[in-house]
PDB file of C-alpha atoms in Angstrom:
ATOM      1  CA  UNK A   1     -19.196  10.796  10.654  1.00  0.00           C
ATOM      2  CA  UNK A   2     -21.580   7.756  10.816  1.00  0.00           C
ATOM      3  CA  UNK A   3     -23.969   7.840   8.197  1.00  0.00           C
ATOM      4  CA  UNK A   4     -26.256   5.013   9.431  1.00  0.00           C
ATOM      5  CA  UNK A   5     -26.617   4.641  13.186  1.00  0.00           C
ATOM      6  CA  UNK A   6     -28.122   2.013  15.230  1.00  0.00           C
ATOM      7  CA  UNK A   7     -28.271   3.557  18.676  1.00  0.00           C
ATOM      8  CA  UNK A   8     -29.321   0.180  20.561  1.00  0.00           C
ATOM      9  CA  UNK A   9     -26.449  -1.882  20.760  1.00  0.00           C
ATOM     10  CA  UNK A  10     -28.905  -4.805  22.222  1.00  0.00           C
ATOM     11  CA  UNK A  11     -32.475  -5.569  22.649  1.00  0.00           C
ATOM     12  CA  UNK A  12     -33.892  -8.215  24.615  1.00  0.00           C
ATOM     13  CA  UNK A  13     -37.459  -9.636  23.773  1.00  0.00           C
ATOM     14  CA  UNK A  14     -39.549 -12.468  24.916  1.00  0.00           C
ATOM     15  CA  UNK A  15     -40.330 -15.275  22.479  1.00  0.00           C
ATOM     16  CA  UNK A  16     -43.679 -14.481  20.817  1.00  0.00           C
ATOM     17  CA  UNK A  17     -43.580 -10.706  21.213  1.00  0.00           C
ATOM     18  CA  UNK A  18     -42.627  -8.089  18.733  1.00  0.00           C
ATOM     19  CA  UNK A  19     -39.018  -7.069  18.451  1.00  0.00           C
ATOM     20  CA  UNK A  20     -38.388  -3.418  16.865  1.00  0.00           C
ATOM     21  CA  UNK A  21     -35.275  -2.716  15.659  1.00  0.00           C
ATOM     22  CA  UNK A  22     -34.351   1.125  14.668  1.00  0.00           C
ATOM     23  CA  UNK A  23     -31.994   2.955  12.342  1.00  0.00           C
ATOM     24  CA  UNK A  24     -31.438   6.459  11.604  1.00  0.00           C
ATOM     25  CA  UNK A  25     -29.619   7.722   8.886  1.00  0.00           C
ATOM     26  CA  UNK A  26     -28.410  11.368   8.047  1.00  0.00           C
ATOM     27  CA  UNK A  27     -27.401  11.128   4.153  1.00  0.00           C
ATOM     28  CA  UNK A  28     -30.935  12.324   2.184  1.00  0.00           C
ATOM     29  CA  UNK A  29     -29.485  10.661  -0.642  1.00  0.00           C
ATOM     30  CA  UNK A  30     -29.730   7.256   0.376  1.00  0.00           C
ATOM     31  CA  UNK A  31     -32.118   5.498  -1.922  1.00  0.00           C
ATOM     32  CA  UNK A  32     -32.005   1.787  -1.016  1.00  0.00           C
ATOM     33  CA  UNK A  33     -32.170   0.442   2.731  1.00  0.00           C
ATOM     34  CA  UNK A  34     -31.542  -3.088   3.659  1.00  0.00           C
ATOM     35  CA  UNK A  35     -31.312  -5.378   6.895  1.00  0.00           C
ATOM     36  CA  UNK A  36     -28.892  -8.043   7.529  1.00  0.00           C
ATOM     37  CA  UNK A  37     -28.814 -10.636  10.139  1.00  0.00           C
ATOM     38  CA  UNK A  38     -25.299 -12.186  11.464  1.00  0.00           C
ATOM     39  CA  UNK A  39     -25.093 -15.170  13.512  1.00  0.00           C
ATOM     40  CA  UNK A  40     -21.605 -15.643  15.527  1.00  0.00           C
ATOM     41  CA  UNK A  41     -18.870 -17.121  12.999  1.00  0.00           C
ATOM     42  CA  UNK A  42     -20.915 -16.450   9.982  1.00  0.00           C
ATOM     43  CA  UNK A  43     -21.165 -13.601   7.363  1.00  0.00           C
ATOM     44  CA  UNK A  44     -24.018 -11.349   7.343  1.00  0.00           C
ATOM     45  CA  UNK A  45     -27.014 -12.658   5.568  1.00  0.00           C
ATOM     46  CA  UNK A  46     -29.610 -10.558   3.739  1.00  0.00           C
ATOM     47  CA  UNK A  47     -33.042 -10.294   5.510  1.00  0.00           C
ATOM     48  CA  UNK A  48     -35.105  -7.548   3.919  1.00  0.00           C
ATOM     49  CA  UNK A  49     -34.798  -4.310   1.805  1.00  0.00           C
ATOM     50  CA  UNK A  50     -36.960  -1.187   0.996  1.00  0.00           C
ATOM     51  CA  UNK A  51     -36.595   1.376  -1.684  1.00  0.00           C
ATOM     52  CA  UNK A  52     -36.824   4.954  -0.896  1.00  0.00           C
ATOM     53  CA  UNK A  53     -40.173   5.224  -2.949  1.00  0.00           C
ATOM     54  CA  UNK A  54     -42.000   2.980  -0.480  1.00  0.00           C
ATOM     55  CA  UNK A  55     -42.804   3.187   3.052  1.00  0.00           C
ATOM     56  CA  UNK A  56     -43.079  -0.329   4.182  1.00  0.00           C
ATOM     57  CA  UNK A  57     -42.073  -3.496   2.742  1.00  0.00           C
ATOM     58  CA  UNK A  58     -43.313  -6.975   4.264  1.00  0.00           C
ATOM     59  CA  UNK A  59     -41.759 -10.732   4.140  1.00  0.00           C
ATOM     60  CA  UNK A  60     -43.395 -13.078   6.493  1.00  0.00           C
ATOM     61  CA  UNK A  61     -42.724 -12.370  10.033  1.00  0.00           C
ATOM     62  CA  UNK A  62     -40.414  -9.161   8.881  1.00  0.00           C
ATOM     63  CA  UNK A  63     -41.558  -5.874   8.072  1.00  0.00           C
ATOM     64  CA  UNK A  64     -39.467  -2.729   7.352  1.00  0.00           C
ATOM     65  CA  UNK A  65     -40.887   0.660   7.825  1.00  0.00           C
ATOM     66  CA  UNK A  66     -39.280   3.968   6.166  1.00  0.00           C
ATOM     67  CA  UNK A  67     -39.939   7.410   7.607  1.00  0.00           C
ATOM     68  CA  UNK A  68     -38.031   9.678   5.120  1.00  0.00           C
ATOM     69  CA  UNK A  69     -38.869  12.662   6.631  1.00  0.00           C
ATOM     70  CA  UNK A  70     -37.646  11.396   9.893  1.00  0.00           C
ATOM     71  CA  UNK A  71     -34.722   9.529   8.406  1.00  0.00           C
ATOM     72  CA  UNK A  72     -35.682   6.712  10.183  1.00  0.00           C
ATOM     73  CA  UNK A  73     -36.558   3.097   9.451  1.00  0.00           C
ATOM     74  CA  UNK A  74     -37.343   0.204  11.411  1.00  0.00           C
ATOM     75  CA  UNK A  75     -37.619  -3.648  11.393  1.00  0.00           C
ATOM     76  CA  UNK A  76     -40.477  -5.425  13.209  1.00  0.00           C
ATOM     77  CA  UNK A  77     -40.313  -8.970  13.811  1.00  0.00           C
ATOM     78  CA  UNK A  78     -43.687 -10.689  14.693  1.00  0.00           C
ATOM     79  CA  UNK A  79     -43.558 -13.092  16.702  1.00  0.00           C
ATOM     80  CA  UNK A  80     -40.165 -13.246  17.665  1.00  0.00           C
ATOM     81  CA  UNK A  81     -38.438 -16.658  17.961  1.00  0.00           C
ATOM     82  CA  UNK A  82     -35.422 -17.549  19.725  1.00  0.00           C
ATOM     83  CA  UNK A  83     -33.737 -18.644  16.384  1.00  0.00           C
ATOM     84  CA  UNK A  84     -33.918 -14.441  15.754  1.00  0.00           C
ATOM     85  CA  UNK A  85     -31.557 -13.907  18.106  1.00  0.00           C
ATOM     86  CA  UNK A  86     -28.321 -12.314  16.032  1.00  0.00           C
ATOM     87  CA  UNK A  87     -26.866  -9.073  15.458  1.00  0.00           C
ATOM     88  CA  UNK A  88     -29.011  -7.098  12.973  1.00  0.00           C
ATOM     89  CA  UNK A  89     -27.215  -4.587  10.387  1.00  0.00           C
ATOM     90  CA  UNK A  90     -29.197  -1.605   8.779  1.00  0.00           C
ATOM     91  CA  UNK A  91     -27.507  -0.652   5.497  1.00  0.00           C
ATOM     92  CA  UNK A  92     -28.061   2.109   3.092  1.00  0.00           C
ATOM     93  CA  UNK A  93     -26.938   2.607  -0.245  1.00  0.00           C
ATOM     94  CA  UNK A  94     -26.780   5.673  -2.799  1.00  0.00           C
ATOM     95  CA  UNK A  95     -27.272   5.089  -6.306  1.00  0.00           C
ATOM     96  CA  UNK A  96     -29.425   1.750  -6.180  1.00  0.00           C
ATOM     97  CA  UNK A  97     -27.924  -0.693  -8.444  1.00  0.00           C
ATOM     98  CA  UNK A  98     -24.347   0.959  -8.603  1.00  0.00           C
ATOM     99  CA  UNK A  99     -23.965   1.877  -4.907  1.00  0.00           C
ATOM    100  CA  UNK A 100     -22.062   0.491  -1.992  1.00  0.00           C
ATOM    101  CA  UNK A 101     -23.579  -0.331   1.151  1.00  0.00           C
ATOM    102  CA  UNK A 102     -22.828   1.599   4.299  1.00  0.00           C
ATOM    103  CA  UNK A 103     -23.618  -0.358   7.510  1.00  0.00           C
ATOM    104  CA  UNK A 104     -24.433   0.700  10.912  1.00  0.00           C
ATOM    105  CA  UNK A 105     -22.962  -0.670  14.044  1.00  0.00           C
ATOM    106  CA  UNK A 106     -25.387  -3.765  14.639  1.00  0.00           C
ATOM    107  CA  UNK A 107     -28.216  -4.341  17.294  1.00  0.00           C
ATOM    108  CA  UNK A 108     -27.678  -7.755  19.199  1.00  0.00           C
ATOM    109  CA  UNK A 109     -31.193  -9.312  19.756  1.00  0.00           C
ATOM    110  CA  UNK A 110     -31.703 -11.714  21.964  1.00  0.00           C
ATOM    111  CA  UNK A 111     -35.475 -13.495  22.102  1.00  0.00           C
ATOM    112  CA  UNK A 112     -35.689 -15.429  25.316  1.00  0.00           C
ATOM    113  CA  UNK A 113     -37.799 -18.655  25.380  1.00  0.00           C
TER     114      UNK A 113
ATOM    115  CA  UNK B  24     -22.558 -22.475   2.486  1.00  0.00           C
ATOM    116  CA  UNK B  25     -23.271 -18.921   1.076  1.00  0.00           C
ATOM    117  CA  UNK B  26     -21.186 -19.479  -2.067  1.00  0.00           C
ATOM    118  CA  UNK B  27     -18.595 -16.955  -1.224  1.00  0.00           C
ATOM    119  CA  UNK B  28     -15.349 -18.676  -0.027  1.00  0.00           C
ATOM    120  CA  UNK B  29     -12.840 -16.670   2.127  1.00  0.00           C
ATOM    121  CA  UNK B  30      -9.318 -18.253   2.974  1.00  0.00           C
ATOM    122  CA  UNK B  31      -7.890 -18.385   5.650  1.00  0.00           C
ATOM    123  CA  UNK B  32     -10.594 -18.227   8.076  1.00  0.00           C
ATOM    124  CA  UNK B  33      -8.177 -17.436  11.045  1.00  0.00           C
ATOM    125  CA  UNK B  34      -4.832 -15.585  10.668  1.00  0.00           C
ATOM    126  CA  UNK B  35      -2.249 -14.598  13.577  1.00  0.00           C
ATOM    127  CA  UNK B  36       0.678 -12.636  12.642  1.00  0.00           C
ATOM    128  CA  UNK B  37       3.123 -10.231  14.105  1.00  0.00           C
ATOM    129  CA  UNK B  38       3.130  -6.126  13.806  1.00  0.00           C
ATOM    130  CA  UNK B  39       5.001  -5.068  10.542  1.00  0.00           C
ATOM    131  CA  UNK B  40       4.133  -8.300   8.741  1.00  0.00           C
ATOM    132  CA  UNK B  41       2.181  -8.414   5.352  1.00  0.00           C
ATOM    133  CA  UNK B  42      -0.802 -10.897   4.889  1.00  0.00           C
ATOM    134  CA  UNK B  43      -3.039 -11.874   2.103  1.00  0.00           C
ATOM    135  CA  UNK B  44      -6.683 -12.491   2.086  1.00  0.00           C
ATOM    136  CA  UNK B  45      -8.414 -14.629  -0.356  1.00  0.00           C
ATOM    137  CA  UNK B  46     -11.975 -14.515  -1.706  1.00  0.00           C
ATOM    138  CA  UNK B  47     -13.998 -16.375  -4.001  1.00  0.00           C
ATOM    139  CA  UNK B  48     -17.101 -15.026  -5.180  1.00  0.00           C
ATOM    140  CA  UNK B  49     -20.393 -16.826  -5.917  1.00  0.00           C
ATOM    141  CA  UNK B  50     -20.758 -18.011  -9.350  1.00  0.00           C
ATOM    142  CA  UNK B  51     -21.931 -15.382 -11.698  1.00  0.00           C
ATOM    143  CA  UNK B  52     -21.234 -12.555  -9.487  1.00  0.00           C
ATOM    144  CA  UNK B  53     -19.178  -9.894 -11.089  1.00  0.00           C
ATOM    145  CA  UNK B  54     -18.739  -7.434  -8.138  1.00  0.00           C
ATOM    146  CA  UNK B  55     -16.633  -7.997  -5.180  1.00  0.00           C
ATOM    147  CA  UNK B  56     -16.762  -5.785  -1.829  1.00  0.00           C
ATOM    148  CA  UNK B  57     -14.108  -5.884   1.238  1.00  0.00           C
ATOM    149  CA  UNK B  58     -15.440  -4.828   4.649  1.00  0.00           C
ATOM    150  CA  UNK B  59     -13.695  -4.550   7.985  1.00  0.00           C
ATOM    151  CA  UNK B  60     -15.306  -5.182  11.217  1.00  0.00           C
ATOM    152  CA  UNK B  61     -13.312  -4.144  14.297  1.00  0.00           C
ATOM    153  CA  UNK B  62     -14.355  -4.254  17.793  1.00  0.00           C
ATOM    154  CA  UNK B  63     -17.687  -2.728  18.438  1.00  0.00           C
ATOM    155  CA  UNK B  64     -17.609  -1.287  14.903  1.00  0.00           C
ATOM    156  CA  UNK B  65     -19.962  -1.971  12.120  1.00  0.00           C
ATOM    157  CA  UNK B  66     -18.963  -2.972   8.884  1.00  0.00           C
ATOM    158  CA  UNK B  67     -16.600  -0.466   7.356  1.00  0.00           C
ATOM    159  CA  UNK B  68     -16.435  -0.597   3.535  1.00  0.00           C
ATOM    160  CA  UNK B  69     -12.833  -0.902   2.110  1.00  0.00           C
ATOM    161  CA  UNK B  70     -12.937  -1.359  -1.795  1.00  0.00           C
ATOM    162  CA  UNK B  71     -14.883  -2.608  -4.366  1.00  0.00           C
ATOM    163  CA  UNK B  72     -14.132  -4.579  -7.815  1.00  0.00           C
ATOM    164  CA  UNK B  73     -16.431  -4.896 -10.623  1.00  0.00           C
ATOM    165  CA  UNK B  74     -15.238  -7.446 -13.290  1.00  0.00           C
ATOM    166  CA  UNK B  75     -11.491  -6.830 -12.722  1.00  0.00           C
ATOM    167  CA  UNK B  76     -11.603  -3.233 -12.035  1.00  0.00           C
ATOM    168  CA  UNK B  77     -11.843  -0.805  -9.248  1.00  0.00           C
ATOM    169  CA  UNK B  78     -15.074   0.580  -8.837  1.00  0.00           C
ATOM    170  CA  UNK B  79     -15.141   2.393  -5.422  1.00  0.00           C
ATOM    171  CA  UNK B  80     -12.929   2.911  -2.622  1.00  0.00           C
ATOM    172  CA  UNK B  81     -14.024   3.653   1.351  1.00  0.00           C
ATOM    173  CA  UNK B  82     -11.942   3.864   4.185  1.00  0.00           C
ATOM    174  CA  UNK B  83      -9.204   1.712   3.319  1.00  0.00           C
ATOM    175  CA  UNK B  84      -5.615   2.488   4.383  1.00  0.00           C
ATOM    176  CA  UNK B  85      -2.698   3.162   2.103  1.00  0.00           C
ATOM    177  CA  UNK B  86      -1.056   0.158   3.596  1.00  0.00           C
ATOM    178  CA  UNK B  87      -3.901  -1.910   2.213  1.00  0.00           C
ATOM    179  CA  UNK B  88      -4.559  -3.095  -1.411  1.00  0.00           C
ATOM    180  CA  UNK B  89      -6.518  -5.206  -3.129  1.00  0.00           C
ATOM    181  CA  UNK B  90      -6.929  -6.709  -6.802  1.00  0.00           C
ATOM    182  CA  UNK B  91      -9.679  -8.875  -9.057  1.00  0.00           C
ATOM    183  CA  UNK B  92      -8.107 -11.432 -11.047  1.00  0.00           C
ATOM    184  CA  UNK B  93      -9.592 -12.595 -14.535  1.00  0.00           C
ATOM    185  CA  UNK B  94     -11.298 -15.730 -12.797  1.00  0.00           C
ATOM    186  CA  UNK B  95     -13.062 -12.984 -10.490  1.00  0.00           C
ATOM    187  CA  UNK B  96     -11.459 -14.105  -7.077  1.00  0.00           C
ATOM    188  CA  UNK B  97      -9.995 -11.103  -5.259  1.00  0.00           C
ATOM    189  CA  UNK B  98      -7.184 -10.841  -2.900  1.00  0.00           C
ATOM    190  CA  UNK B  99      -6.768  -8.095  -0.124  1.00  0.00           C
ATOM    191  CA  UNK B 100      -3.239  -7.243   0.949  1.00  0.00           C
ATOM    192  CA  UNK B 101      -2.381  -5.880   4.148  1.00  0.00           C
ATOM    193  CA  UNK B 102       1.108  -4.572   5.028  1.00  0.00           C
ATOM    194  CA  UNK B 103       3.220  -3.153   7.786  1.00  0.00           C
ATOM    195  CA  UNK B 104       0.419  -4.544  10.038  1.00  0.00           C
ATOM    196  CA  UNK B 105      -0.346  -2.908  13.431  1.00  0.00           C
ATOM    197  CA  UNK B 106      -2.134  -4.206  16.367  1.00  0.00           C
ATOM    198  CA  UNK B 107      -5.128  -1.983  15.310  1.00  0.00           C
ATOM    199  CA  UNK B 108      -5.369  -3.965  12.106  1.00  0.00           C
ATOM    200  CA  UNK B 109      -6.807  -6.681  14.142  1.00  0.00           C
ATOM    201  CA  UNK B 110     -10.385  -7.445  12.727  1.00  0.00           C
ATOM    202  CA  UNK B 111     -12.888  -9.570  10.965  1.00  0.00           C
ATOM    203  CA  UNK B 112     -12.308  -8.989   7.225  1.00  0.00           C
ATOM    204  CA  UNK B 113     -15.431  -9.906   5.242  1.00  0.00           C
ATOM    205  CA  UNK B 114     -15.449 -10.244   1.531  1.00  0.00           C
ATOM    206  CA  UNK B 115     -19.174  -9.977  -0.448  1.00  0.00           C
ATOM    207  CA  UNK B 116     -20.217 -10.526  -3.984  1.00  0.00           C
ATOM    208  CA  UNK B 117     -23.037  -9.297  -6.113  1.00  0.00           C
ATOM    209  CA  UNK B 118     -24.291  -9.569  -9.655  1.00  0.00           C
ATOM    210  CA  UNK B 119     -24.636  -5.698  -9.433  1.00  0.00           C
ATOM    211  CA  UNK B 120     -24.916  -3.380  -6.855  1.00  0.00           C
ATOM    212  CA  UNK B 121     -27.182  -2.874  -3.566  1.00  0.00           C
ATOM    213  CA  UNK B 122     -30.324  -3.674  -4.896  1.00  0.00           C
ATOM    214  CA  UNK B 123     -29.261  -7.130  -5.949  1.00  0.00           C
ATOM    215  CA  UNK B 124     -28.170  -7.816  -2.233  1.00  0.00           C
ATOM    216  CA  UNK B 125     -24.744  -8.902  -1.224  1.00  0.00           C
ATOM    217  CA  UNK B 126     -23.586 -12.358  -0.620  1.00  0.00           C
ATOM    218  CA  UNK B 127     -21.186 -12.368   2.331  1.00  0.00           C
ATOM    219  CA  UNK B 128     -18.312 -14.979   2.732  1.00  0.00           C
ATOM    220  CA  UNK B 129     -17.873 -16.311   6.714  1.00  0.00           C
ATOM    221  CA  UNK B 130     -14.799 -14.057   6.860  1.00  0.00           C
ATOM    222  CA  UNK B 131     -11.255 -14.032   7.961  1.00  0.00           C
ATOM    223  CA  UNK B 132     -10.278 -13.166  11.511  1.00  0.00           C
ATOM    224  CA  UNK B 133      -7.062 -11.595  11.691  1.00  0.00           C
ATOM    225  CA  UNK B 134      -4.973 -11.398  14.790  1.00  0.00           C
ATOM    226  CA  UNK B 135      -1.967  -9.175  14.856  1.00  0.00           C
ATOM    227  CA  UNK B 136       0.154  -9.632  17.960  1.00  0.00           C
TER     228      UNK B 136
END
């Protein structure tokens, strides 16, 4: 049973436009959410995170929104750049500092010039 | 360079064999995590060690085992290998848990033939 779901395997966006990547979760005990970016032949790298006590966190071009009632979070990238083309993983944790990360299957983002 | 070193980068072996994957965590990180990424799958959590002790277990098969040594490096042992064990195996390290972020290595690609 997948606790973290990324239902879109891929997304294609034009350079300069907004990219919206979605993630749904089933475990209401998750209290921390993170997004990772992965380029081919590299390990995932941390992008941005949000605690369950917040509904928005922003870092430069990246904003994560959390809707706890819907058990849904999204990552917005504005404006999208070709270098953002990568696989994006949503991850969630129970237990904050002690919990392990449960990852979704990832969404491959392609940003076209 | 993320600071997490995984060796070897590639490994090809036959069914029924046994292999050992090695991970050196980032300096100062006490936690080591192992993840498996199979085709079309997300990152599946296998096992976590903290300062030499097993902290949590995920979907790790009985044919797989791991340990963390006093110098904090970790090894993942995979035995009686099957074709389905072919995957990318990632090691990650952190200072604590999820909220501190994980730093991933670039992975070991295991191919079982």
